[in-house]
Amino acid sequence: MASGKATAGLLCGCCFLAMLVGAEDPYRFFDWNVTFGDIYPLGIRQQGILINGQFPGPDIHSQTNDNIIVNVHNNLTENGVQQRGNSWQDGVSGTNCPIPPGKNFTYVMHLKDQIGSFFYFPSLAFHKAAGGFGGIRILSRPRIPVPFATPADDFTLLIGDWYKAGHSALKARLDRGKRLPFPDAILINGRSSNGATFTVDQGKTYRLRISNVGLQNSLNVRVQAHTMKLVEVEGTHTVQNDYSSLDVHVGQSLSVLVTADQPVRDYYIAVSTRFTNPVLTATATLHYSNSKQKASGPIPAGPTGQMDWSLEQARTIRTNLTASGPRPNPQGSYPYGSINVTRAVRLANSAAQVNGKQRYAVNSVSFVEADTPLKLADHFKIGGVFRLGSIADHPTGAKEHLDTSVMAADFHAFAEIVFENKESIVQSWHLDGYNFWVVGMDGGKWSPDRRKDYNRIDAVSRCTTQVYPKSWTAVYVALDNVGMWNLRSEFWARRYLGQQFYLRVYSPVESVRDEHPIPKNALLCGRAADRSTRPL
């Protein structure tokens, strides 16, 4: 990576991947050629990341327990799924060596006990700003009941903010210690306004899988003259409330059902930024199959500020306790609210100048990359790469500083994590390898007394949560997945400039029952370059 040559790394938003394949489960094979190519999302030529010539990349269609084999050929010319017991394939720099230019790497993943809507994207060198993202849908097995009728069709909506400047220019700006400017536009499936069309038949119901794949902005989604019934959030079937508009914060995914129950014509799908001035808006078209009338009238307006409105909407998103998840047992059968918390963590984000450059921190520590992936250093017991305890589990008030921050955690601990945001922006936090229950969020300062207001019954389980300005969000998480897991801001410039760390969930037994062995084809680099994996 120090050479400045382009390397590839693939990260799946929220999906939990297991390395050991299931012998009796189906296989799905994908062969991806990753290249730079010309794209024109805003009518001007830009350099984008293409997968098999596509921008955005192809969707991954799968089913619970499928074995997914993805052979990635990295032909770049310069340098999101939950992984059960397998941070080896997490796709971030702390766990994996990048795929060298001109080389390939095969990901072998088992979608054990998972359903839902997710997305993948490149995690290295600020490549996310160039594309390389695509949708992931994991359907339930045929015998598992789903709490709604099978829709007539299933559409992916990848929404996100976008810049005219290329990813290299944006990265160079951050490397100089500068902040990113305001984005230039919103894209829907890689296109600006009126570029994407979704065709429906009158009277039928459709599923829209919406993911915010952008770099920093919360977005609001509306469908002109139609309501959206929320049915799933990041692998959890939800209480089926109807909404005229929905906030989707950066890094988040959800599914809605839309019934084409209006007079035959075309309608706007509108996406706009939240909490910004100015407000950016993009539109797509909901096209009735026999329509001869284009979308018209005012584009449906959405909320712009209204922070309290967004907070109240977030509290309405709850788990459907009687619906099945990936298994037939009800989602409400796990009593998360009555389990004793054995580890309490408080995380405060901050921004500061460090050595004269803009940096972002968690509990005063701004993360810097090591010369060796942390997972490899841990496995091979290579000293001096990182140290446990380099980040405190509570705000210290210390001056922001640089370190390769790794927090220790015990396997099978049940943790409370409180995200504290004293800044004036909306934060969005993601934990690889896990879903967590969002048990509380509110304005002001968190205190232990706020625990009495936690939702201990039907809090939504997801892997990315927002934290409103000068507010807090509390989550519960069962640390049942051994590995080295990235906990990060989904505000991508902040993550790039240090607002992340790794959670090392460790079992002293070191059994293959708890964590899969190092993959035979694992790439080795840094101080682990001269080591060896298992025999092929």
XYZ file of C-alpha atoms in Angstrom:
536
model
C 0.000 0.000 0.000
C 2.895 2.343 0.641
C 3.870 2.136 -3.036
C 0.900 4.239 -4.107
C -0.331 1.567 -6.464
C -4.005 0.720 -6.534
C -5.124 -2.241 -4.520
C -8.563 -3.660 -4.025
C -10.536 -4.576 -0.952
C -14.197 -5.549 -0.842
C -16.406 -4.688 2.123
C -19.993 -5.813 2.606
C -22.317 -3.531 4.512
C -23.694 -5.529 7.460
C -23.817 -9.031 6.002
C -22.273 -11.683 8.216
C -20.101 -14.111 6.280
C -18.810 -17.470 7.425
C -15.725 -18.866 5.742
C -16.451 -22.568 6.117
C -18.897 -23.552 3.419
C -21.961 -25.652 4.084
C -21.579 -28.921 2.212
C -25.297 -29.330 1.510
C -26.086 -25.694 0.774
C -26.215 -24.303 -2.794
C -23.259 -22.543 -4.385
C -23.435 -19.277 -6.296
C -20.381 -18.264 -8.322
C -19.413 -14.714 -9.315
C -16.408 -13.675 -11.417
C -15.691 -9.958 -11.142
C -13.294 -7.888 -13.203
C -12.645 -4.636 -11.309
C -11.371 -1.779 -13.477
C -11.337 1.973 -13.791
C -13.487 3.319 -16.602
C -15.244 6.409 -17.856
C -18.609 7.207 -16.273
C -20.916 10.199 -16.824
C -23.317 10.368 -13.860
C -23.411 14.190 -13.941
C -22.995 14.610 -17.697
C -19.220 15.058 -17.507
C -16.562 12.384 -17.834
C -15.287 10.967 -14.558
C -13.112 8.025 -13.626
C -15.229 5.415 -11.885
C -14.745 1.906 -10.577
C -16.533 -0.645 -12.749
C -17.314 -4.275 -11.971
C -17.624 -6.266 -15.175
C -18.036 -2.939 -16.945
C -20.981 -1.886 -14.772
C -21.527 1.197 -12.612
C -22.954 0.541 -10.088
C -21.741 -3.029 -9.823
C -23.961 -6.101 -10.235
C -26.329 -7.147 -7.481
C -25.627 -10.319 -5.543
C -28.834 -12.367 -5.405
C -28.739 -15.109 -2.801
C -30.666 -17.090 -0.218
C -30.109 -17.922 3.446
C -27.199 -20.361 3.913
C -25.949 -20.059 0.320
C -22.245 -20.477 -0.352
C -21.032 -17.392 -2.216
C -17.826 -17.704 -4.269
C -16.588 -14.339 -5.611
C -13.415 -14.309 -7.705
C -12.190 -10.702 -7.801
C -9.678 -9.692 -10.511
C -8.098 -6.383 -9.539
C -7.263 -4.442 -12.683
C -7.170 -1.006 -11.079
C -4.136 0.910 -12.248
C -3.420 2.671 -8.931
C -3.389 1.679 -5.374
C -21.126 -4.964 4.358
C -22.643 -9.000 5.257
C -21.838 -10.303 8.747
C -18.927 -12.684 8.865
C -19.639 -15.331 11.465
C -16.427 -16.550 13.096
C -14.524 -15.155 10.153
C -13.042 -11.680 10.303
C -10.451 -13.106 7.870
C -12.741 -12.097 4.983
C -14.007 -8.779 6.360
C -12.424 -6.752 3.572
C -10.938 -3.889 5.629
C -7.273 -2.998 6.005
C -7.152 -4.176 9.608
C -8.034 -7.741 8.635
C -6.993 -8.277 5.017
C -4.072 -7.544 2.743
C -5.237 -5.716 -0.372
C -5.438 -7.535 -3.697
C -2.370 -6.355 -5.680
C -2.898 -4.779 -9.104
C -3.204 -7.383 -11.830
C -3.919 -10.177 -9.349
C -7.072 -11.942 -8.209
C -8.454 -13.231 -4.936
C -11.350 -15.588 -4.314
C -13.716 -14.849 -1.452
C -15.474 -17.961 -0.121
C -18.443 -17.014 2.040
C -21.337 -18.809 3.694
C -24.449 -16.699 4.341
C -25.284 -18.613 7.479
C -28.625 -17.683 9.078
C -29.045 -14.374 7.274
C -31.724 -12.558 5.338
C -32.208 -9.002 4.207
C -30.928 -6.037 2.224
C -27.285 -4.940 2.196
C -24.623 -3.566 -0.125
C -20.926 -3.984 -0.865
C -18.325 -1.317 -1.650
C -14.527 -0.841 -1.874
C -12.952 -0.002 1.466
C -9.425 1.180 0.588
C -7.799 4.416 -0.641
C -11.076 6.376 -0.659
C -12.214 4.249 -3.621
C -15.784 4.402 -2.322
C -15.964 7.874 -3.878
C -15.432 6.283 -7.318
C -18.188 3.648 -7.152
C -17.528 -0.080 -7.051
C -20.670 -0.582 -4.977
C -23.673 -2.826 -5.541
C -26.663 -4.342 -3.795
C -26.901 -7.602 -1.867
C -30.217 -9.326 -1.324
C -30.571 -12.465 0.787
C -33.948 -14.153 0.459
C -35.501 -16.443 3.036
C -35.480 -20.186 2.370
C -38.745 -21.404 0.787
C -39.963 -23.145 3.942
C -39.446 -20.111 6.182
C -42.536 -17.879 6.420
C -42.115 -14.241 5.421
C -44.508 -11.694 7.006
C -45.767 -10.305 3.693
C -46.917 -11.661 0.341
C -44.301 -12.234 -2.339
C -43.986 -8.946 -4.258
C -44.428 -8.753 -8.017
C -40.784 -7.673 -8.348
C -37.817 -6.631 -6.256
C -35.822 -3.456 -7.038
C -32.510 -2.147 -5.673
C -32.176 1.613 -5.043
C -28.604 2.684 -4.313
C -28.758 6.320 -3.235
C -25.900 8.564 -2.204
C -24.166 11.908 -2.434
C -21.637 12.392 -5.247
C -18.803 14.704 -6.268
C -17.623 15.989 -9.627
C -14.079 15.740 -8.301
C -12.570 12.283 -8.657
C -11.694 10.020 -5.745
C -7.964 10.786 -6.132
C -8.553 14.526 -5.804
C -10.819 14.023 -2.789
C -8.276 11.712 -1.164
C -5.470 14.208 -1.813
C -7.541 16.938 -0.183
C -8.011 14.788 2.932
C -4.322 13.840 2.940
C -3.489 17.538 3.062
C -5.579 17.787 6.205
C -8.542 19.545 4.605
C -12.258 18.800 4.968
C -14.392 17.654 2.060
C -16.540 20.301 0.374
C -20.301 20.024 0.048
C -21.218 17.337 -2.531
C -22.375 18.257 -6.023
C -25.343 15.951 -6.478
C -27.357 12.944 -5.366
C -27.258 9.770 -7.458
C -29.908 7.056 -7.694
C -28.440 3.832 -9.065
C -25.488 5.763 -10.436
C -27.623 8.314 -12.287
C -28.630 11.890 -11.629
C -32.198 13.194 -11.829
C -34.606 11.325 -14.113
C -31.937 8.811 -15.073
C -33.337 5.701 -13.328
C -36.724 4.123 -14.077
C -38.624 1.374 -12.251
C -41.503 -0.173 -14.202
C -44.579 -1.457 -12.347
C -48.024 -2.815 -13.218
C -51.063 -1.093 -11.768
C -52.501 -2.937 -8.778
C -49.352 -4.899 -7.939
C -46.985 -4.521 -4.987
C -43.208 -4.149 -5.279
C -40.266 -4.322 -2.908
C -37.724 -1.501 -2.955
C -34.397 -2.267 -1.261
C -32.890 1.123 -0.437
C -29.250 1.589 0.622
C -27.457 4.868 1.320
C -24.069 4.184 -0.305
C -22.904 7.802 -0.114
C -19.980 9.384 1.677
C -21.583 11.530 4.347
C -25.159 12.784 3.948
C -28.357 11.483 5.480
C -31.024 11.214 2.784
C -34.817 11.206 2.698
C -36.822 9.099 0.228
C -40.381 9.687 -1.057
C -42.563 8.177 -3.789
C -44.990 10.702 -5.241
C -48.645 9.935 -4.297
C -47.677 6.533 -2.825
C -47.012 5.297 0.695
C -44.128 3.054 1.672
C -44.635 0.147 4.050
C -41.416 -0.589 5.938
C -40.859 -4.361 6.188
C -37.152 -4.952 6.811
C -34.048 -3.181 8.099
C -30.606 -4.767 7.621
C -31.835 -8.333 8.071
C -34.608 -7.725 10.611
C -38.301 -7.879 9.741
C -39.884 -4.753 11.205
C -43.278 -3.680 12.451
C -45.049 -2.779 9.209
C -45.708 0.941 9.516
C -46.652 3.129 6.547
C -44.568 6.219 5.755
C -44.842 9.049 3.252
C -41.083 9.608 3.541
C -38.198 7.801 5.211
C -34.786 8.941 6.414
C -31.923 6.652 5.408
C -28.657 7.619 7.055
C -25.312 6.982 5.428
C -24.414 3.286 5.456
C -27.957 2.128 6.238
C -30.249 -0.221 4.283
C -33.961 -0.963 4.460
C -36.830 -2.495 2.461
C -40.252 -1.036 1.743
C -43.312 -2.290 -0.106
C -44.962 0.077 -2.567
C -48.327 -0.751 -4.155
C -49.025 0.725 -7.576
C -52.543 1.802 -6.581
C -52.713 5.215 -8.245
C -54.080 6.340 -11.639
C -51.973 5.182 -14.567
C -49.120 7.626 -15.233
C -45.545 8.092 -14.136
C -44.557 9.332 -10.675
C -41.426 10.790 -9.118
C -39.229 8.913 -6.678
C -37.497 11.749 -4.836
C -34.316 11.628 -2.755
C -32.954 14.687 -0.966
C -30.329 15.574 1.596
C -31.267 16.061 5.242
C -29.968 18.739 7.601
C -28.096 20.633 4.833
C -28.249 24.102 3.346
C -28.624 24.029 0.398
C -30.734 20.904 -0.070
C -29.767 18.580 -2.926
C -32.536 16.580 -4.620
C -32.549 13.863 -7.281
C -35.443 12.028 -8.863
C -36.094 8.673 -10.488
C -39.273 7.532 -12.229
C -41.901 5.059 -11.057
C -43.294 4.108 -14.471
C -46.683 2.412 -14.754
C -46.292 -0.120 -17.568
C -49.129 1.230 -19.720
C -48.493 4.896 -18.918
C -48.238 7.500 -21.638
C -47.946 10.446 -19.229
C -44.600 11.494 -17.798
C -44.162 12.395 -14.136
C -45.416 15.909 -13.537
C -46.409 18.331 -10.844
C -44.209 19.465 -7.995
C -41.567 17.014 -6.814
C -42.830 15.738 -3.437
C -41.249 17.805 -0.710
C -39.508 16.124 2.172
C -38.280 17.278 5.551
C -35.098 19.343 5.493
C -34.220 20.206 9.094
C -36.719 18.863 11.625
C -34.232 16.872 13.699
C -36.929 15.966 16.230
C -39.093 14.621 13.398
C -36.285 12.309 12.315
C -35.671 11.148 15.873
C -39.346 10.344 16.391
C -39.461 8.425 13.120
C -36.416 6.402 14.164
C -38.200 5.377 17.358
C -41.089 3.944 15.324
C -38.765 1.443 13.596
C -39.134 -1.678 15.737
C -38.719 -5.427 15.414
C -41.679 -7.563 14.346
C -41.565 -9.984 17.296
C -43.823 -12.645 15.780
C -42.211 -12.796 12.324
C -39.609 -15.410 11.507
C -36.078 -14.323 10.713
C -33.729 -16.609 8.776
C -34.961 -19.479 10.943
C -38.603 -20.388 11.634
C -38.523 -19.300 15.273
C -39.923 -15.793 15.942
C -37.518 -12.860 16.014
C -38.803 -11.998 19.484
C -37.657 -15.299 20.988
C -34.235 -13.883 21.975
C -34.685 -12.026 25.299
C -32.032 -9.353 24.751
C -33.722 -6.989 27.205
C -33.364 -9.317 30.188
C -29.699 -10.292 29.726
C -27.247 -8.832 32.219
C -24.798 -6.356 30.716
C -21.235 -7.501 31.433
C -19.370 -4.784 29.513
C -20.242 -1.091 29.292
C -18.583 1.075 26.632
C -19.052 4.789 25.918
C -17.717 6.222 22.664
C -17.425 9.953 21.972
C -16.581 11.307 18.513
C -14.584 14.484 18.064
C -12.793 16.601 15.456
C -9.456 18.295 16.002
C -6.239 19.461 14.424
C -3.435 16.961 15.046
C 0.056 17.930 13.867
C -1.513 20.770 11.919
C -3.938 18.585 9.956
C -7.627 17.811 10.257
C -8.243 14.530 12.091
C -11.244 12.776 13.649
C -11.173 10.644 16.764
C -13.026 8.222 19.012
C -12.399 8.718 22.726
C -9.569 11.088 21.766
C -7.735 8.518 19.598
C -7.450 9.057 15.845
C -6.763 5.734 14.155
C -3.703 5.279 11.936
C -3.108 2.217 9.788
C -0.412 -0.252 10.813
C 2.131 -1.710 8.373
C 0.508 -5.139 8.803
C -3.169 -6.090 8.988
C -4.055 -6.379 12.668
C -5.700 -9.767 12.223
C -2.537 -11.228 10.694
C -0.364 -9.674 13.404
C -2.635 -11.150 16.064
C -2.697 -14.584 14.434
C 1.052 -14.806 13.933
C 1.747 -13.098 17.282
C 3.822 -10.350 15.668
C 4.620 -7.782 18.318
C 4.727 -4.025 17.921
C 1.892 -3.744 15.389
C -0.816 -2.766 17.881
C -1.451 -2.824 21.580
C -4.625 -3.677 23.426
C -5.876 -0.802 25.548
C -4.684 1.820 23.061
C -8.227 3.204 23.215
C -10.206 3.614 26.443
C -13.760 2.271 26.742
C -15.008 5.685 27.884
C -14.264 9.324 26.982
C -11.101 10.489 28.729
C -11.075 14.175 27.868
C -7.483 13.806 26.675
C -6.141 15.741 23.736
C -6.702 14.034 20.385
C -3.715 11.968 19.295
C -2.733 9.289 16.754
C -2.557 5.557 17.478
C -3.506 2.185 16.008
C -6.424 1.798 18.363
C -7.630 -1.673 19.361
C -10.102 -2.352 22.170
C -10.155 -5.749 23.895
C -13.434 -7.593 24.465
C -14.287 -11.034 25.813
C -16.063 -13.655 23.754
C -19.671 -14.104 24.999
C -19.731 -10.765 26.813
C -23.031 -8.889 26.539
C -22.171 -5.254 25.934
C -23.847 -1.895 26.144
C -22.316 0.660 23.770
C -23.337 4.300 24.104
C -22.413 6.579 21.203
C -22.085 10.179 22.420
C -22.150 12.943 19.823
C -21.362 16.421 21.135
C -20.855 17.776 17.632
C -23.378 19.536 15.393
C -23.513 16.845 12.671
C -25.473 13.607 12.357
C -23.149 10.686 12.988
C -23.612 7.172 11.620
C -21.820 4.228 13.259
C -21.285 0.701 11.959
C -19.871 -2.426 13.611
C -18.595 -5.184 11.343
C -19.412 -8.770 12.295
C -22.504 -7.973 14.335
C -26.030 -6.719 14.523
C -26.986 -4.781 17.632
C -30.248 -3.727 19.264
C -30.818 0.028 19.176
C -32.320 0.341 22.655
C -32.329 4.108 23.048
C -31.585 7.486 21.481
C -32.271 11.019 22.627
C -30.918 14.531 22.759
C -28.641 15.885 25.448
C -26.064 14.120 27.550
C -26.316 10.414 28.334
C -26.323 9.332 31.969
C -26.926 5.954 33.655
C -30.392 7.177 34.580
C -31.343 7.055 30.867
C -31.268 3.247 31.008
C -34.715 3.212 32.568
C -36.084 4.453 29.227
C -34.417 1.782 27.087
C -36.574 -0.320 24.772
C -35.995 -3.819 26.138
C -38.828 -5.454 24.185
C -38.825 -4.772 20.437
C -35.796 -2.604 19.622
C -34.726 -2.987 16.011
C -31.662 -5.146 15.372
C -29.330 -3.660 12.758
C -25.637 -2.983 12.130
C -25.588 0.787 11.410
C -27.177 3.425 13.627
C -27.405 7.195 13.518
C -26.572 9.548 16.383
C -28.174 12.964 16.154
C -26.286 16.215 16.903
C -25.601 16.829 20.591
C -27.339 13.523 21.286
C -26.665 9.912 22.160
C -27.635 6.451 20.944
C -27.362 3.271 23.032
C -27.129 -0.269 21.668
C -26.913 -3.755 23.140
C -24.718 -6.330 21.423
C -23.985 -9.982 22.211
C -20.268 -10.439 21.522
C -20.660 -13.959 20.162
C -18.402 -13.608 17.113
C -14.666 -14.034 17.673
C -12.444 -11.864 15.511
C -10.942 -8.438 14.827
C -13.899 -6.199 13.951
C -13.921 -2.660 12.586
C -16.129 -0.158 14.445
C -16.269 3.018 12.382
C -17.982 6.192 11.385
C -19.843 5.782 8.085
C -19.105 9.458 7.421
C -16.335 8.280 5.096
C -13.961 11.241 5.327
C -14.105 10.946 9.095
C -13.405 7.232 8.933
C -10.499 7.844 6.528
C -9.034 10.460 8.891
C -9.204 8.335 12.016
C -12.761 7.967 13.331
C -12.616 4.192 13.696
C -10.994 1.465 15.755
C -10.933 -2.320 15.995
C -12.739 -4.438 18.555
C -10.775 -7.613 19.278
C -13.286 -10.202 20.486
C -11.120 -12.948 21.918
C -11.570 -16.455 23.272
C -8.589 -17.969 25.116
C -9.684 -21.420 23.950
C -8.761 -20.500 20.355
C -11.006 -23.240 19.006
C -12.151 -23.676 15.394
C -15.634 -24.004 16.849
C -15.456 -20.306 17.707
C -13.407 -18.956 14.805
C -12.503 -20.434 11.467
C -8.815 -21.074 10.732
C -6.840 -18.730 8.518
C -7.937 -19.264 4.896
C -5.547 -21.310 2.826
C -5.512 -18.592 0.170
C -5.124 -15.677 2.584
C -2.964 -12.874 1.213
C 0.074 -12.098 3.376
C 1.782 -8.721 3.521
C 3.706 -6.357 5.779
C 5.529 -8.132 8.590
C 3.514 -11.262 7.850
C 4.761 -11.494 4.250
C 7.226 -14.282 5.058
C 4.746 -16.357 7.040
C 2.590 -19.164 5.653
C -1.047 -20.127 5.905
C -2.323 -23.683 6.079
C -1.267 -26.219 3.405
C -3.394 -26.033 0.255
